[in-house]
GROMACS .gro file of C-alpha atoms in nm:
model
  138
    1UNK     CA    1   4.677  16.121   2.803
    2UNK     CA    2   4.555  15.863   2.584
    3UNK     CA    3   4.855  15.630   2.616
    4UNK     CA    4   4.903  15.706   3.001
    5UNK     CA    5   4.540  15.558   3.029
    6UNK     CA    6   4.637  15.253   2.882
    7UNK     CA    7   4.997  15.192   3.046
    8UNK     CA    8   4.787  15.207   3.358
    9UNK     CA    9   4.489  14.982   3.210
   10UNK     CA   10   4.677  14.628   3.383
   11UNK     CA   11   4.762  14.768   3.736
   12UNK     CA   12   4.437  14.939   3.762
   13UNK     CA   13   4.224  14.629   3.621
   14UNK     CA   14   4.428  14.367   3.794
   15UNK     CA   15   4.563  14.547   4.101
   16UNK     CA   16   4.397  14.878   4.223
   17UNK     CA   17   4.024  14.707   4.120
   18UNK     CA   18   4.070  14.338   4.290
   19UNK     CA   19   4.227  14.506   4.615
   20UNK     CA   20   3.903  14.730   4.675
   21UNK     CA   21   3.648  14.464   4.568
   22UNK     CA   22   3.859  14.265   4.886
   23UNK     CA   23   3.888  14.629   5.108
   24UNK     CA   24   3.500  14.683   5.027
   25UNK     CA   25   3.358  14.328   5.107
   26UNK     CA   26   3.530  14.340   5.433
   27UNK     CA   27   3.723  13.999   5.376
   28UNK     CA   28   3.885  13.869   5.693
   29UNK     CA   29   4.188  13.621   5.570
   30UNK     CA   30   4.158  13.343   5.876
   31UNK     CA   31   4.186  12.976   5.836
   32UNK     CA   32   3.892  12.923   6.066
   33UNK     CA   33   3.680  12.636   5.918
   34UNK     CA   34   3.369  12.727   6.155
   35UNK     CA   35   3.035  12.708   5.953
   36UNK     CA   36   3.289  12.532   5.682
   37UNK     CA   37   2.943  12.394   5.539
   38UNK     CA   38   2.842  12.702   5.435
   39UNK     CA   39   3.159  12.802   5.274
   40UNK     CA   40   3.180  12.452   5.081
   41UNK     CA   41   2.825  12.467   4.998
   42UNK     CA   42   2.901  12.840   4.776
   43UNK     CA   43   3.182  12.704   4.684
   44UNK     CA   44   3.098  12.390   4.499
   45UNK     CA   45   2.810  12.585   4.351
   46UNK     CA   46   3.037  12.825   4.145
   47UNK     CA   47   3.296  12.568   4.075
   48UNK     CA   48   3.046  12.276   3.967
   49UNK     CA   49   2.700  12.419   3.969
   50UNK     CA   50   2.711  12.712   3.769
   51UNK     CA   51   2.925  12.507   3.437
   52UNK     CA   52   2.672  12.235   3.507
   53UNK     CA   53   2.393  12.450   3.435
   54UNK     CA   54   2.516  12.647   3.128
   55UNK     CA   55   2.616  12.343   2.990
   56UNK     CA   56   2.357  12.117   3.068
   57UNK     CA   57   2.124  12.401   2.874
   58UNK     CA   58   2.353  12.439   2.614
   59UNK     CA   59   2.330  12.094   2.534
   60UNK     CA   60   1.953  12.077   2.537
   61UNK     CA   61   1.928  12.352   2.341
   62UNK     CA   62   2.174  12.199   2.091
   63UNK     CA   63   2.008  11.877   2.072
   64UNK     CA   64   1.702  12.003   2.008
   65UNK     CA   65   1.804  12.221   1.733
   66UNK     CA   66   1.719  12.552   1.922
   67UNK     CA   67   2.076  12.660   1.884
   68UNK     CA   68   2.369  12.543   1.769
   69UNK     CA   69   2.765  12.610   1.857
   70UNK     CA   70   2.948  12.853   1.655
   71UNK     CA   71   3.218  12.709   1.386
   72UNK     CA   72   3.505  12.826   1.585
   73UNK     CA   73   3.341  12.707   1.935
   74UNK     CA   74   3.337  12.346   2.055
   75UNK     CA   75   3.231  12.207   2.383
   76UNK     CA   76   3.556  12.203   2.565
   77UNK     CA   77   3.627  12.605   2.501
   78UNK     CA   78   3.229  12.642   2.589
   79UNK     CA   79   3.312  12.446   2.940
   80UNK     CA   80   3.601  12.690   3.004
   81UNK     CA   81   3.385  13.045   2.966
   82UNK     CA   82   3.062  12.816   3.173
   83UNK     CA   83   3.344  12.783   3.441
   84UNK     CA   84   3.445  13.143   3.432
   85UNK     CA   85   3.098  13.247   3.541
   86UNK     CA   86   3.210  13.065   3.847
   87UNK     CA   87   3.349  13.411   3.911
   88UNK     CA   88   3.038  13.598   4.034
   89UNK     CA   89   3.230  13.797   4.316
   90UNK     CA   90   3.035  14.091   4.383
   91UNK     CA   91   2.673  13.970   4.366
   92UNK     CA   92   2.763  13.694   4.528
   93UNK     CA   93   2.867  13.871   4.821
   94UNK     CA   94   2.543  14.119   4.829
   95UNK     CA   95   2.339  13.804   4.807
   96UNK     CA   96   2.585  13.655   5.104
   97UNK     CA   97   2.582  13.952   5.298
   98UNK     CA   98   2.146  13.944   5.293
   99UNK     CA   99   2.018  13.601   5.350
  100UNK     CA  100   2.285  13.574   5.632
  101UNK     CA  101   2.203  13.759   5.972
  102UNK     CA  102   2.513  13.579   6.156
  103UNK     CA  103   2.877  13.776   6.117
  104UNK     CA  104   3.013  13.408   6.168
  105UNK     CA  105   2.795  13.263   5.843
  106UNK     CA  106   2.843  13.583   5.654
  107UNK     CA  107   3.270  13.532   5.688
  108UNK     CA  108   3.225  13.179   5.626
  109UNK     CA  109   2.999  13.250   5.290
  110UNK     CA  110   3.283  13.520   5.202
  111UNK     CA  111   3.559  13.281   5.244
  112UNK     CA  112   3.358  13.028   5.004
  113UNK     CA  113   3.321  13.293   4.738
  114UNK     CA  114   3.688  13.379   4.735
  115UNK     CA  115   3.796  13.088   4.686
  116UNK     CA  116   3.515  12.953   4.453
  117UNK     CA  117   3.597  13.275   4.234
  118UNK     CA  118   3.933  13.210   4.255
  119UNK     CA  119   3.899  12.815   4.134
  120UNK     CA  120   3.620  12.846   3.890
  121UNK     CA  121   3.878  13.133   3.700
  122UNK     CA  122   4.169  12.937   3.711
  123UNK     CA  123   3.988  12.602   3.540
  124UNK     CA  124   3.778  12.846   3.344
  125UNK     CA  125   4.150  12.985   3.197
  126UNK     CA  126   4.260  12.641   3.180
  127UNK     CA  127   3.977  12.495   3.024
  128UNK     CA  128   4.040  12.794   2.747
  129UNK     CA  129   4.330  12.759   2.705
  130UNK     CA  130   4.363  12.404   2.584
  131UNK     CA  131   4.085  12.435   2.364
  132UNK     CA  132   4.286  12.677   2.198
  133UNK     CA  133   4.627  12.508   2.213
  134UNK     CA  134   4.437  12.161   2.067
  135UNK     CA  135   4.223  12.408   1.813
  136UNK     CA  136   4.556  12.537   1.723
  137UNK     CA  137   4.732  12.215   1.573
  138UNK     CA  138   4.558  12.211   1.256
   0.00000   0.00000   0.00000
């Protein structure tokens, strides 16, 4: 049982898992750029704001000797995981789905998040993965 758990780990995590996160938000896939505002608006905030603010804190709190990075951490790698929590899907959503009354806003805030997610993951992998590939060349 133990190793039919884990041959089904990737489709499960990466298939059956993102396709009812999409099935339970009630995601409608149109172009429609109506309220695009509000869409670009969530969507700069978890591509830009959220890395902004970890590393703008991080930074503080390095320079002023509160904290400091770990040995094997430098400031590119710590960029790439800030980006990742770019990815806040779900809450996101909830929060989306409350301060909006409008159906209209509420798509247009989904469509945002979707695509925000989807951007602030694929810098947040690319942002990791150089710092390991340059880390690596020792």
């Amino acid at each position: 049982i133990l190793r039919l758990e884990h041959a089904l780990h990737n489709f499960s995590a990466f298939v059956v898992m993102p396709l009812f996160a999409f099935a339970n938000a009630g995601v409608k896939f149109d172009l429609s750029l109506q309220h695009g505002e509000v869409g670009f608006g969530i969507l700069t905030g978890l591509l830009l704001g959220k890395p902004l603010g970890i590393m703008m804190f991080a930074l503080i709190a390095v320079k002023t000797g509160v904290a400091r990075l770990p040995d094997s951490v430098n400031w590119r790698s710590l960029l790439g995981c800030a980006c990742l929590a770019g990815i806040g899907f779900t809450m996101s959503l909830f929060v989306a789905m409350l301060a909006f009354e409008d159906p209209v806003l509420v798509d247009a805030a989904k469509r945002g998040i979707i695509v925000g997610s989807l951007l602030a993951g694929i810098a947040g992998a690319a942002l990791l993965k150089m710092g390991r590939s340059s880390s690596d060349v020792n």
